[in-house]
PDB file of C-alpha atoms and ligand atoms in Angstrom:
ATOM      1  CA  MET A   1     -56.711  42.032 -13.433  1.00  0.00           C
ATOM      2  CA  ASN A   2     -58.609  38.819 -15.278  1.00  0.00           C
ATOM      3  CA  THR A   3     -59.707  36.101 -12.684  1.00  0.00           C
ATOM      4  CA  ILE A   4     -60.353  32.345 -14.092  1.00  0.00           C
ATOM      5  CA  PHE A   5     -61.676  30.006 -11.720  1.00  0.00           C
ATOM      6  CA  ILE A   6     -60.571  26.512 -12.925  1.00  0.00           C
ATOM      7  CA  THR A   7     -61.363  22.886 -11.981  1.00  0.00           C
ATOM      8  CA  GLY A   8     -59.350  19.618 -11.731  1.00  0.00           C
ATOM      9  CA  THR A   9     -55.691  21.683 -11.727  1.00  0.00           C
ATOM     10  CA  SER A  10     -53.647  18.854 -10.034  1.00  0.00           C
ATOM     11  CA  THR A  11     -52.456  17.303 -13.620  1.00  0.00           C
ATOM     12  CA  GLY A  12     -52.737  17.677 -17.273  1.00  0.00           C
ATOM     13  CA  LEU A  13     -54.828  19.875 -18.942  1.00  0.00           C
ATOM     14  CA  GLY A  14     -56.060  22.107 -15.923  1.00  0.00           C
ATOM     15  CA  ARG A  15     -52.493  22.129 -14.356  1.00  0.00           C
ATOM     16  CA  ALA A  16     -51.052  23.330 -18.008  1.00  0.00           C
ATOM     17  CA  SER A  17     -53.884  26.202 -18.124  1.00  0.00           C
ATOM     18  CA  VAL A  18     -53.137  27.303 -14.684  1.00  0.00           C
ATOM     19  CA  LYS A  19     -49.477  27.977 -15.693  1.00  0.00           C
ATOM     20  CA  LEU A  20     -50.637  29.486 -18.952  1.00  0.00           C
ATOM     21  CA  PHE A  21     -53.164  32.082 -17.597  1.00  0.00           C
ATOM     22  CA  SER A  22     -50.623  32.835 -14.759  1.00  0.00           C
ATOM     23  CA  GLU A  23     -47.652  33.832 -17.074  1.00  0.00           C
ATOM     24  CA  ARG A  24     -50.166  35.908 -19.211  1.00  0.00           C
ATOM     25  CA  GLY A  25     -50.925  38.034 -16.044  1.00  0.00           C
ATOM     26  CA  TRP A  26     -54.218  36.361 -14.887  1.00  0.00           C
ATOM     27  CA  ARG A  27     -55.477  35.663 -11.140  1.00  0.00           C
ATOM     28  CA  VAL A  28     -55.959  31.856 -11.316  1.00  0.00           C
ATOM     29  CA  ILE A  29     -58.389  30.189  -8.748  1.00  0.00           C
ATOM     30  CA  ALA A  30     -56.792  26.568  -8.938  1.00  0.00           C
ATOM     31  CA  THR A  31     -58.890  24.266  -7.441  1.00  0.00           C
ATOM     32  CA  MET A  32     -58.178  20.662  -6.840  1.00  0.00           C
ATOM     33  CA  ARG A  33     -59.000  17.704  -4.818  1.00  0.00           C
ATOM     34  CA  SER A  34     -55.582  17.793  -2.564  1.00  0.00           C
ATOM     35  CA  PRO A  35     -54.117  20.921  -2.570  1.00  0.00           C
ATOM     36  CA  GLU A  36     -51.942  19.899   0.341  1.00  0.00           C
ATOM     37  CA  GLN A  37     -49.839  17.892  -1.917  1.00  0.00           C
ATOM     38  CA  GLU A  38     -49.127  20.492  -4.676  1.00  0.00           C
ATOM     39  CA  GLN A  39     -45.669  22.123  -4.722  1.00  0.00           C
ATOM     40  CA  GLU A  40     -45.177  24.083  -7.395  1.00  0.00           C
ATOM     41  CA  LEU A  41     -48.630  25.946  -8.740  1.00  0.00           C
ATOM     42  CA  GLY A  42     -49.205  28.112  -5.440  1.00  0.00           C
ATOM     43  CA  ALA A  43     -45.900  29.737  -5.961  1.00  0.00           C
ATOM     44  CA  LEU A  44     -46.632  31.051  -9.352  1.00  0.00           C
ATOM     45  CA  PRO A  45     -47.745  34.734  -9.925  1.00  0.00           C
ATOM     46  CA  GLY A  46     -51.334  35.309  -8.984  1.00  0.00           C
ATOM     47  CA  VAL A  47     -51.802  31.834  -8.413  1.00  0.00           C
ATOM     48  CA  ILE A  48     -54.272  30.917  -5.679  1.00  0.00           C
ATOM     49  CA  LEU A  49     -54.948  27.372  -4.771  1.00  0.00           C
ATOM     50  CA  LYS A  50     -58.381  26.037  -3.366  1.00  0.00           C
ATOM     51  CA  ARG A  51     -59.767  22.724  -2.320  1.00  0.00           C
ATOM     52  CA  LEU A  52     -62.747  21.299  -4.508  1.00  0.00           C
ATOM     53  CA  ASP A  53     -64.048  17.927  -4.978  1.00  0.00           C
ATOM     54  CA  VAL A  54     -66.544  18.540  -8.020  1.00  0.00           C
ATOM     55  CA  ASP A  55     -68.294  15.619  -6.760  1.00  0.00           C
ATOM     56  CA  ASP A  56     -69.215  17.219  -3.088  1.00  0.00           C
ATOM     57  CA  PRO A  57     -72.153  19.884  -3.614  1.00  0.00           C
ATOM     58  CA  ALA A  58     -71.868  21.416  -0.463  1.00  0.00           C
ATOM     59  CA  SER A  59     -68.023  22.098  -1.036  1.00  0.00           C
ATOM     60  CA  ILE A  60     -68.410  23.498  -4.563  1.00  0.00           C
ATOM     61  CA  VAL A  61     -70.891  26.265  -3.139  1.00  0.00           C
ATOM     62  CA  HIS A  62     -68.603  27.093  -0.306  1.00  0.00           C
ATOM     63  CA  VAL A  63     -65.779  27.631  -2.420  1.00  0.00           C
ATOM     64  CA  VAL A  64     -67.725  29.452  -5.374  1.00  0.00           C
ATOM     65  CA  ALA A  65     -68.998  31.701  -2.372  1.00  0.00           C
ATOM     66  CA  GLU A  66     -65.496  32.198  -0.685  1.00  0.00           C
ATOM     67  CA  THR A  67     -63.934  33.084  -4.216  1.00  0.00           C
ATOM     68  CA  LEU A  68     -66.575  35.696  -5.414  1.00  0.00           C
ATOM     69  CA  ALA A  69     -66.470  37.319  -1.817  1.00  0.00           C
ATOM     70  CA  ASP A  70     -62.603  38.081  -2.573  1.00  0.00           C
ATOM     71  CA  HIS A  71     -62.457  38.826  -6.056  1.00  0.00           C
ATOM     72  CA  PRO A  72     -64.929  38.950  -9.060  1.00  0.00           C
ATOM     73  CA  VAL A  73     -64.441  36.388 -11.591  1.00  0.00           C
ATOM     74  CA  ASP A  74     -64.407  37.061 -15.306  1.00  0.00           C
ATOM     75  CA  VAL A  75     -64.034  33.194 -16.287  1.00  0.00           C
ATOM     76  CA  LEU A  76     -65.204  29.493 -15.071  1.00  0.00           C
ATOM     77  CA  PHE A  77     -63.161  26.616 -16.488  1.00  0.00           C
ATOM     78  CA  ASN A  78     -64.867  23.380 -15.482  1.00  0.00           C
ATOM     79  CA  ASN A  79     -62.102  21.299 -16.591  1.00  0.00           C
ATOM     80  CA  ALA A  80     -62.161  18.200 -14.184  1.00  0.00           C
ATOM     81  CA  GLY A  81     -63.077  14.907 -15.478  1.00  0.00           C
ATOM     82  CA  TYR A  82     -62.260  11.893 -16.142  1.00  0.00           C
ATOM     83  CA  GLY A  83     -62.934   8.541 -18.234  1.00  0.00           C
ATOM     84  CA  LEU A  84     -64.950   5.326 -17.776  1.00  0.00           C
ATOM     85  CA  ALA A  85     -64.361   2.497 -20.354  1.00  0.00           C
ATOM     86  CA  GLY A  86     -65.625  -0.847 -20.995  1.00  0.00           C
ATOM     87  CA  PRO A  87     -68.685  -3.108 -21.806  1.00  0.00           C
ATOM     88  CA  PHE A  88     -71.924  -0.928 -20.439  1.00  0.00           C
ATOM     89  CA  GLU A  89     -73.230  -4.096 -18.957  1.00  0.00           C
ATOM     90  CA  ALA A  90     -70.428  -4.772 -16.981  1.00  0.00           C
ATOM     91  CA  THR A  91     -70.382  -1.280 -15.635  1.00  0.00           C
ATOM     92  CA  SER A  92     -71.537  -0.875 -12.224  1.00  0.00           C
ATOM     93  CA  ASP A  93     -74.178   1.455 -11.269  1.00  0.00           C
ATOM     94  CA  GLU A  94     -71.633   2.856  -8.773  1.00  0.00           C
ATOM     95  CA  GLN A  95     -69.281   3.597 -11.554  1.00  0.00           C
ATOM     96  CA  ILE A  96     -71.794   4.732 -13.842  1.00  0.00           C
ATOM     97  CA  VAL A  97     -72.984   7.335 -10.964  1.00  0.00           C
ATOM     98  CA  LYS A  98     -69.634   8.656 -10.263  1.00  0.00           C
ATOM     99  CA  ASN A  99     -68.737   9.202 -13.791  1.00  0.00           C
ATOM    100  CA  VAL A 100     -71.744  11.176 -14.489  1.00  0.00           C
ATOM    101  CA  THR A 101     -71.476  12.753 -10.827  1.00  0.00           C
ATOM    102  CA  THR A 102     -67.912  14.069 -11.789  1.00  0.00           C
ATOM    103  CA  ASN A 103     -68.129  14.986 -15.903  1.00  0.00           C
ATOM    104  CA  LEU A 104     -71.809  16.304 -16.177  1.00  0.00           C
ATOM    105  CA  LEU A 105     -73.126  16.988 -12.427  1.00  0.00           C
ATOM    106  CA  GLY A 106     -69.888  18.547 -11.690  1.00  0.00           C
ATOM    107  CA  PRO A 107     -70.004  21.683 -14.314  1.00  0.00           C
ATOM    108  CA  LEU A 108     -73.648  21.915 -13.867  1.00  0.00           C
ATOM    109  CA  ARG A 109     -73.152  22.615 -10.000  1.00  0.00           C
ATOM    110  CA  VAL A 110     -70.124  24.705 -10.354  1.00  0.00           C
ATOM    111  CA  THR A 111     -71.826  26.859 -13.118  1.00  0.00           C
ATOM    112  CA  LYS A 112     -75.050  27.234 -11.246  1.00  0.00           C
ATOM    113  CA  GLU A 113     -73.080  28.920  -8.208  1.00  0.00           C
ATOM    114  CA  PHE A 114     -71.551  31.603 -10.798  1.00  0.00           C
ATOM    115  CA  ILE A 115     -74.364  32.483 -13.049  1.00  0.00           C
ATOM    116  CA  PRO A 116     -76.082  35.204 -10.349  1.00  0.00           C
ATOM    117  CA  ALA A 117     -72.648  36.963 -10.155  1.00  0.00           C
ATOM    118  CA  PHE A 118     -71.885  36.728 -13.583  1.00  0.00           C
ATOM    119  CA  ARG A 119     -75.729  38.158 -14.337  1.00  0.00           C
ATOM    120  CA  GLU A 120     -75.239  40.849 -11.923  1.00  0.00           C
ATOM    121  CA  GLN A 121     -71.906  41.824 -13.611  1.00  0.00           C
ATOM    122  CA  GLY A 122     -73.312  41.595 -17.100  1.00  0.00           C
ATOM    123  CA  SER A 123     -70.251  39.441 -18.376  1.00  0.00           C
ATOM    124  CA  GLY A 124     -68.311  36.394 -17.706  1.00  0.00           C
ATOM    125  CA  VAL A 125     -67.395  33.226 -19.739  1.00  0.00           C
ATOM    126  CA  ILE A 126     -68.000  29.600 -18.934  1.00  0.00           C
ATOM    127  CA  LEU A 127     -65.763  27.355 -20.667  1.00  0.00           C
ATOM    128  CA  THR A 128     -66.212  23.377 -20.216  1.00  0.00           C
ATOM    129  CA  THR A 129     -64.091  20.398 -21.161  1.00  0.00           C
ATOM    130  CA  THR A 130     -65.928  18.182 -22.955  1.00  0.00           C
ATOM    131  CA  SER A 131     -63.909  16.057 -25.580  1.00  0.00           C
ATOM    132  CA  ILE A 132     -64.385  14.908 -29.114  1.00  0.00           C
ATOM    133  CA  GLY A 133     -66.155  12.550 -27.153  1.00  0.00           C
ATOM    134  CA  GLY A 134     -68.946  14.752 -26.964  1.00  0.00           C
ATOM    135  CA  LEU A 135     -69.244  15.076 -30.551  1.00  0.00           C
ATOM    136  CA  VAL A 136     -68.832  11.540 -31.821  1.00  0.00           C
ATOM    137  CA  THR A 137     -68.822   7.913 -30.690  1.00  0.00           C
ATOM    138  CA  MET A 138     -66.236   5.308 -30.031  1.00  0.00           C
ATOM    139  CA  PRO A 139     -67.096   1.655 -28.779  1.00  0.00           C
ATOM    140  CA  PHE A 140     -67.113   0.821 -25.233  1.00  0.00           C
ATOM    141  CA  ASN A 141     -67.156   4.329 -23.699  1.00  0.00           C
ATOM    142  CA  SER A 142     -70.729   4.941 -23.813  1.00  0.00           C
ATOM    143  CA  VAL A 143     -71.289   6.137 -20.159  1.00  0.00           C
ATOM    144  CA  TYR A 144     -68.369   8.910 -20.876  1.00  0.00           C
ATOM    145  CA  HIS A 145     -70.178   9.585 -24.069  1.00  0.00           C
ATOM    146  CA  ALA A 146     -73.709  10.114 -22.257  1.00  0.00           C
ATOM    147  CA  ALA A 147     -71.740  12.328 -19.745  1.00  0.00           C
ATOM    148  CA  LYS A 148     -69.680  14.443 -22.558  1.00  0.00           C
ATOM    149  CA  PHE A 149     -72.651  14.622 -25.210  1.00  0.00           C
ATOM    150  CA  GLY A 150     -75.000  15.781 -22.065  1.00  0.00           C
ATOM    151  CA  VAL A 151     -72.171  18.926 -21.367  1.00  0.00           C
ATOM    152  CA  GLU A 152     -72.362  19.973 -25.022  1.00  0.00           C
ATOM    153  CA  GLY A 153     -76.306  19.975 -25.239  1.00  0.00           C
ATOM    154  CA  TRP A 154     -76.338  21.840 -21.778  1.00  0.00           C
ATOM    155  CA  SER A 155     -73.632  24.204 -22.753  1.00  0.00           C
ATOM    156  CA  GLU A 156     -75.516  24.919 -26.248  1.00  0.00           C
ATOM    157  CA  SER A 157     -78.904  25.525 -24.464  1.00  0.00           C
ATOM    158  CA  LEU A 158     -77.537  27.576 -21.662  1.00  0.00           C
ATOM    159  CA  SER A 159     -75.874  29.933 -24.170  1.00  0.00           C
ATOM    160  CA  TYR A 160     -79.244  31.187 -25.478  1.00  0.00           C
ATOM    161  CA  GLU A 161     -80.685  32.083 -22.034  1.00  0.00           C
ATOM    162  CA  LEU A 162     -77.066  33.672 -20.836  1.00  0.00           C
ATOM    163  CA  LYS A 163     -76.606  35.668 -23.912  1.00  0.00           C
ATOM    164  CA  PRO A 164     -78.781  38.646 -22.765  1.00  0.00           C
ATOM    165  CA  PHE A 165     -76.767  38.960 -19.517  1.00  0.00           C
ATOM    166  CA  GLY A 166     -73.571  39.282 -21.322  1.00  0.00           C
ATOM    167  CA  ILE A 167     -72.680  35.607 -20.299  1.00  0.00           C
ATOM    168  CA  ARG A 168     -70.948  33.559 -23.047  1.00  0.00           C
ATOM    169  CA  VAL A 169     -71.045  29.606 -22.758  1.00  0.00           C
ATOM    170  CA  LYS A 170     -68.458  27.506 -24.424  1.00  0.00           C
ATOM    171  CA  THR A 171     -66.751  23.908 -24.674  1.00  0.00           C
ATOM    172  CA  LEU A 172     -63.405  22.775 -25.254  1.00  0.00           C
ATOM    173  CA  ALA A 173     -63.470  19.085 -27.151  1.00  0.00           C
ATOM    174  CA  PRO A 174     -60.148  17.746 -27.125  1.00  0.00           C
ATOM    175  CA  GLY A 175     -58.785  14.841 -29.188  1.00  0.00           C
ATOM    176  CA  GLY A 176     -56.411  12.605 -27.500  1.00  0.00           C
ATOM    177  CA  ILE A 177     -54.321  15.184 -24.854  1.00  0.00           C
ATOM    178  CA  ARG A 178     -50.693  13.173 -23.890  1.00  0.00           C
ATOM    179  CA  THR A 179     -51.898  13.479 -19.865  1.00  0.00           C
ATOM    180  CA  ASP A 180     -52.185  10.585 -17.474  1.00  0.00           C
ATOM    181  CA  PHE A 181     -55.909  10.442 -18.330  1.00  0.00           C
ATOM    182  CA  SER A 182     -55.794   6.936 -19.879  1.00  0.00           C
ATOM    183  CA  GLY A 183     -53.742   5.818 -16.958  1.00  0.00           C
ATOM    184  CA  ARG A 184     -55.082   6.886 -13.285  1.00  0.00           C
ATOM    185  CA  SER A 185     -57.806   8.905 -14.786  1.00  0.00           C
ATOM    186  CA  LEU A 186     -59.344   5.770 -16.612  1.00  0.00           C
ATOM    187  CA  ASP A 187     -62.162   3.596 -14.871  1.00  0.00           C
ATOM    188  CA  GLN A 188     -62.506   0.458 -16.474  1.00  0.00           C
ATOM    189  CA  ALA A 189     -65.439  -2.578 -16.423  1.00  0.00           C
ATOM    190  CA  GLY A 190     -64.759  -5.978 -18.060  1.00  0.00           C
ATOM    191  CA  HIS A 191     -67.217  -8.816 -19.241  1.00  0.00           C
ATOM    192  CA  GLU A 192     -66.134 -12.238 -20.703  1.00  0.00           C
ATOM    193  CA  GLU A 193     -68.762 -12.137 -23.154  1.00  0.00           C
ATOM    194  CA  TYR A 194     -67.121  -8.983 -24.966  1.00  0.00           C
ATOM    195  CA  ALA A 195     -63.345  -9.970 -24.281  1.00  0.00           C
ATOM    196  CA  GLU A 196     -62.922 -10.559 -27.819  1.00  0.00           C
ATOM    197  CA  SER A 197     -64.441  -7.269 -29.498  1.00  0.00           C
ATOM    198  CA  VAL A 198     -62.776  -5.441 -26.454  1.00  0.00           C
ATOM    199  CA  ALA A 199     -59.621  -6.827 -27.152  1.00  0.00           C
ATOM    200  CA  LYS A 200     -59.791  -5.975 -30.757  1.00  0.00           C
ATOM    201  CA  ALA A 201     -60.729  -2.188 -30.008  1.00  0.00           C
ATOM    202  CA  GLY A 202     -58.495  -2.030 -27.746  1.00  0.00           C
ATOM    203  CA  ARG A 203     -55.975  -2.748 -30.545  1.00  0.00           C
ATOM    204  CA  ARG A 204     -56.962   0.611 -32.168  1.00  0.00           C
ATOM    205  CA  PHE A 205     -57.061   2.858 -28.964  1.00  0.00           C
ATOM    206  CA  ARG A 206     -53.370   1.823 -28.263  1.00  0.00           C
ATOM    207  CA  ASP A 207     -52.254   1.826 -31.973  1.00  0.00           C
ATOM    208  CA  PRO A 208     -49.122   3.652 -31.799  1.00  0.00           C
ATOM    209  CA  SER A 209     -49.493   5.419 -35.005  1.00  0.00           C
ATOM    210  CA  ARG A 210     -52.202   7.636 -33.081  1.00  0.00           C
ATOM    211  CA  ASP A 211     -49.798   9.418 -30.955  1.00  0.00           C
ATOM    212  CA  SER A 212     -48.454  11.392 -33.585  1.00  0.00           C
ATOM    213  CA  THR A 213     -51.749  13.313 -33.781  1.00  0.00           C
ATOM    214  CA  ARG A 214     -52.127  13.575 -30.044  1.00  0.00           C
ATOM    215  CA  SER A 215     -51.687  16.765 -28.318  1.00  0.00           C
ATOM    216  CA  SER A 216     -49.776  18.309 -25.721  1.00  0.00           C
ATOM    217  CA  ALA A 217     -51.857  19.608 -22.664  1.00  0.00           C
ATOM    218  CA  GLU A 218     -50.103  23.038 -23.312  1.00  0.00           C
ATOM    219  CA  GLU A 219     -51.319  22.828 -26.752  1.00  0.00           C
ATOM    220  CA  ILE A 220     -54.623  22.632 -25.778  1.00  0.00           C
ATOM    221  CA  ALA A 221     -54.678  25.409 -22.620  1.00  0.00           C
ATOM    222  CA  GLU A 222     -53.806  27.392 -25.809  1.00  0.00           C
ATOM    223  CA  ILE A 223     -57.274  26.728 -27.454  1.00  0.00           C
ATOM    224  CA  ALA A 224     -58.632  27.353 -23.908  1.00  0.00           C
ATOM    225  CA  TYR A 225     -57.235  30.689 -23.846  1.00  0.00           C
ATOM    226  CA  VAL A 226     -58.580  31.564 -27.471  1.00  0.00           C
ATOM    227  CA  ALA A 227     -61.968  30.322 -26.415  1.00  0.00           C
ATOM    228  CA  VAL A 228     -62.200  32.624 -23.378  1.00  0.00           C
ATOM    229  CA  THR A 229     -60.573  35.935 -24.481  1.00  0.00           C
ATOM    230  CA  ASP A 230     -61.765  35.857 -28.684  1.00  0.00           C
ATOM    231  CA  GLY A 231     -64.986  37.800 -27.847  1.00  0.00           C
ATOM    232  CA  THR A 232     -66.677  35.757 -30.231  1.00  0.00           C
ATOM    233  CA  ASP A 233     -70.033  33.566 -29.959  1.00  0.00           C
ATOM    234  CA  GLN A 234     -68.360  30.500 -31.143  1.00  0.00           C
ATOM    235  CA  ILE A 235     -69.504  27.790 -28.753  1.00  0.00           C
ATOM    236  CA  THR A 236     -67.469  24.517 -29.381  1.00  0.00           C
ATOM    237  CA  TYR A 237     -63.379  24.524 -29.771  1.00  0.00           C
ATOM    238  CA  VAL A 238     -62.486  21.197 -31.441  1.00  0.00           C
ATOM    239  CA  ALA A 239     -58.884  20.732 -29.909  1.00  0.00           C
ATOM    240  CA  GLY A 240     -56.498  18.881 -31.912  1.00  0.00           C
ATOM    241  CA  ILE A 241     -55.565  17.704 -35.290  1.00  0.00           C
ATOM    242  CA  ASP A 242     -57.174  14.094 -34.608  1.00  0.00           C
ATOM    243  CA  ALA A 243     -60.335  15.641 -33.041  1.00  0.00           C
ATOM    244  CA  GLN A 244     -60.962  17.795 -35.713  1.00  0.00           C
ATOM    245  CA  GLU A 245     -60.278  14.725 -38.395  1.00  0.00           C
ATOM    246  CA  HIS A 246     -62.274  12.559 -36.479  1.00  0.00           C
ATOM    247  CA  LEU A 247     -65.338  15.450 -36.480  1.00  0.00           C
ATOM    248  CA  ARG A 248     -65.040  15.933 -40.523  1.00  0.00           C
ATOM    249  CA  LEU A 249     -65.253  12.061 -40.963  1.00  0.00           C
ATOM    250  CA  ARG A 250     -68.367  12.159 -38.576  1.00  0.00           C
ATOM    251  CA  GLU A 251     -69.930  15.137 -40.502  1.00  0.00           C
ATOM    252  CA  GLY A 252     -68.492  13.721 -44.121  1.00  0.00           C
ATOM    253  CA  LEU A 253     -70.002  10.320 -43.843  1.00  0.00           C
ATOM    254  CA  GLY A 254     -73.234  10.974 -41.394  1.00  0.00           C
ATOM    255  CA  GLN A 255     -74.364   8.730 -38.808  1.00  0.00           C
ATOM    256  CA  SER A 256     -74.912   5.294 -40.501  1.00  0.00           C
ATOM    257  CA  GLY A 257     -71.804   5.965 -42.566  1.00  0.00           C
ATOM    258  CA  PHE A 258     -69.694   6.755 -39.678  1.00  0.00           C
ATOM    259  CA  VAL A 259     -70.680   4.091 -37.559  1.00  0.00           C
ATOM    260  CA  ALA A 260     -70.042   1.555 -40.041  1.00  0.00           C
ATOM    261  CA  GLU A 261     -66.411   3.403 -40.663  1.00  0.00           C
ATOM    262  CA  SER A 262     -65.756   2.943 -36.915  1.00  0.00           C
ATOM    263  CA  THR A 263     -66.782  -0.358 -36.721  1.00  0.00           C
ATOM    264  CA  ARG A 264     -64.546  -1.245 -39.381  1.00  0.00           C
ATOM    265  CA  LEU A 265     -61.669   0.488 -37.847  1.00  0.00           C
ATOM    266  CA  PHE A 266     -62.113  -0.910 -34.263  1.00  0.00           C
ATOM    267  CA  PHE A 267     -63.145  -4.340 -35.248  1.00  0.00           C
ATOM    268  CA  GLY A 268     -61.974  -5.171 -38.645  1.00  0.00           C
ATOM    269  CA  ASP A 269     -59.272  -7.701 -39.050  1.00  0.00           C
TER     270      ASP A 269
HETATM  271  N1  NAP B   1     -56.426  13.367 -22.172  1.00  0.00           N
HETATM  272  C1  NAP B   1     -57.313  13.296 -23.136  1.00  0.00           C
HETATM  273  O1  NAP B   1     -57.099  12.153 -24.086  1.00  0.00           O
HETATM  274  C2  NAP B   1     -58.657  13.706 -23.052  1.00  0.00           C
HETATM  275  C3  NAP B   1     -59.405  13.793 -24.125  1.00  0.00           C
HETATM  276  C4  NAP B   1     -60.749  14.608 -24.359  1.00  0.00           C
HETATM  277  C5  NAP B   1     -60.989  15.133 -23.305  1.00  0.00           C
HETATM  278  N2  NAP B   1     -60.173  15.187 -22.217  1.00  0.00           N
HETATM  279  C6  NAP B   1     -60.761  15.853 -21.060  1.00  0.00           C
HETATM  280  O2  NAP B   1     -59.807  16.765 -20.531  1.00  0.00           O
HETATM  281  C7  NAP B   1     -60.308  17.204 -19.105  1.00  0.00           C
HETATM  282  C8  NAP B   1     -58.879  16.969 -18.309  1.00  0.00           C
HETATM  283  O3  NAP B   1     -58.148  15.527 -18.395  1.00  0.00           O
HETATM  284  P1  NAP B   1     -56.736  15.475 -18.349  1.00  0.00           P
HETATM  285  O4  NAP B   1     -56.454  14.766 -19.636  1.00  0.00           O
HETATM  286  O5  NAP B   1     -55.735  16.322 -18.277  1.00  0.00           O
HETATM  287  O6  NAP B   1     -56.442  14.174 -17.798  1.00  0.00           O
HETATM  288  P2  NAP B   1     -55.793  14.089 -15.923  1.00  0.00           P
HETATM  289  O7  NAP B   1     -54.176  14.798 -16.169  1.00  0.00           O
HETATM  290  O8  NAP B   1     -55.829  12.701 -15.561  1.00  0.00           O
HETATM  291  O9  NAP B   1     -56.532  15.425 -15.131  1.00  0.00           O
HETATM  292  C9  NAP B   1     -58.019  14.995 -14.558  1.00  0.00           C
HETATM  293  C10 NAP B   1     -58.113  16.120 -13.379  1.00  0.00           C
HETATM  294  O10 NAP B   1     -59.517  15.938 -12.718  1.00  0.00           O
HETATM  295  C11 NAP B   1     -59.303  16.072 -11.909  1.00  0.00           C
HETATM  296  N3  NAP B   1     -60.505  15.458 -11.244  1.00  0.00           N
HETATM  297  C12 NAP B   1     -61.017  14.291 -11.555  1.00  0.00           C
HETATM  298  N4  NAP B   1     -62.237  13.949 -10.635  1.00  0.00           N
HETATM  299  C13 NAP B   1     -62.225  15.327  -9.612  1.00  0.00           C
HETATM  300  C14 NAP B   1     -63.288  15.266  -9.182  1.00  0.00           C
HETATM  301  N5  NAP B   1     -64.318  14.658  -8.334  1.00  0.00           N
HETATM  302  N6  NAP B   1     -63.058  16.889  -8.650  1.00  0.00           N
HETATM  303  C15 NAP B   1     -61.927  17.614  -8.733  1.00  0.00           C
HETATM  304  N7  NAP B   1     -61.221  17.363  -9.877  1.00  0.00           N
HETATM  305  C16 NAP B   1     -61.345  16.159 -10.242  1.00  0.00           C
HETATM  306  C17 NAP B   1     -58.023  15.427 -11.172  1.00  0.00           C
HETATM  307  O11 NAP B   1     -57.912  15.545  -9.933  1.00  0.00           O
HETATM  308  P3  NAP B   1     -56.869  14.568  -8.808  1.00  0.00           P
HETATM  309  O12 NAP B   1     -55.676  14.683  -9.082  1.00  0.00           O
HETATM  310  O13 NAP B   1     -57.604  14.751  -7.779  1.00  0.00           O
HETATM  311  O14 NAP B   1     -57.317  12.935  -9.587  1.00  0.00           O
HETATM  312  C18 NAP B   1     -57.267  15.941 -12.414  1.00  0.00           C
HETATM  313  O15 NAP B   1     -56.387  16.942 -11.768  1.00  0.00           O
HETATM  314  C19 NAP B   1     -61.165  15.810 -18.526  1.00  0.00           C
HETATM  315  O16 NAP B   1     -62.217  16.444 -18.581  1.00  0.00           O
HETATM  316  C20 NAP B   1     -61.245  15.102 -19.626  1.00  0.00           C
HETATM  317  O17 NAP B   1     -62.380  14.301 -19.888  1.00  0.00           O
HETATM  318  C21 NAP B   1     -59.156  14.441 -21.953  1.00  0.00           C
END
């Protein structure tokens, strides 16, 4: 039986992934911050709930050791994450540290605990949810981009050193997913000097016409499944029509052209 260890499974993409891998006969170590509140996932075939806050290094060490003592793990899926939006100048040090801790240090720390076991067994896949925002930029998301671009660079570099041990390192870079990410999973900062440009950009972010190109969590979970089972050395999986279009625009226009076009889209009248 294949085993996958997933972080951030209480809602959204993590939750959809638990269900998908369980349906396909996998053992799923579904980790979340508050497993005592979970009513449904623990009853699914092969699903084992564990408490894990990826901001807490001691709990990472403990949960990974406990998991590996019980079962070999084939796949680590670092999925926990949340957004931080607003002018950088207005962002508190606490907000920056927390966002980078969850989105960047979390995957690094969890992965570090799995590598010795993966190396010894001569196999393993490490998949981390980044975002299209790990490959292209949007205004007023600079800290989130710092973390997600960071994970993309870290993953690509790590892939060189782990490949000789049979370990594949991959990223899942979704566009918009219809989850509560822009509700409960979005921290925000505000500053009056930026109010007008934030309002303009906000119109673009909330444009209802963008809804039709967003994906469901189930659709993105399918791409996570492909990423961890296709047996290829592909590193980044750009997931969703919107994400693919966004990346094409960036690659087609180059940096200056892309920033000029994004400026027009977000701030043009
Ligand atoms: N939705 C989008 O449009 C979108 C687009 C691109 C990338 N993503 C990425 O997709 C991933 C999943 O997000 P989602 O869309 O599924 O949103 P979501 O439904 O809000 O899920 C976020 C999950 O991360 C968990 N989490 C947050 N901080 C955590 C921590 N310190 N330790 C453990 N778990 C933590 C949350 O758990 P709690 O219930 O405990 O808060 C929740 O389960 C994130 O990495 C996000 O950056 C989302």
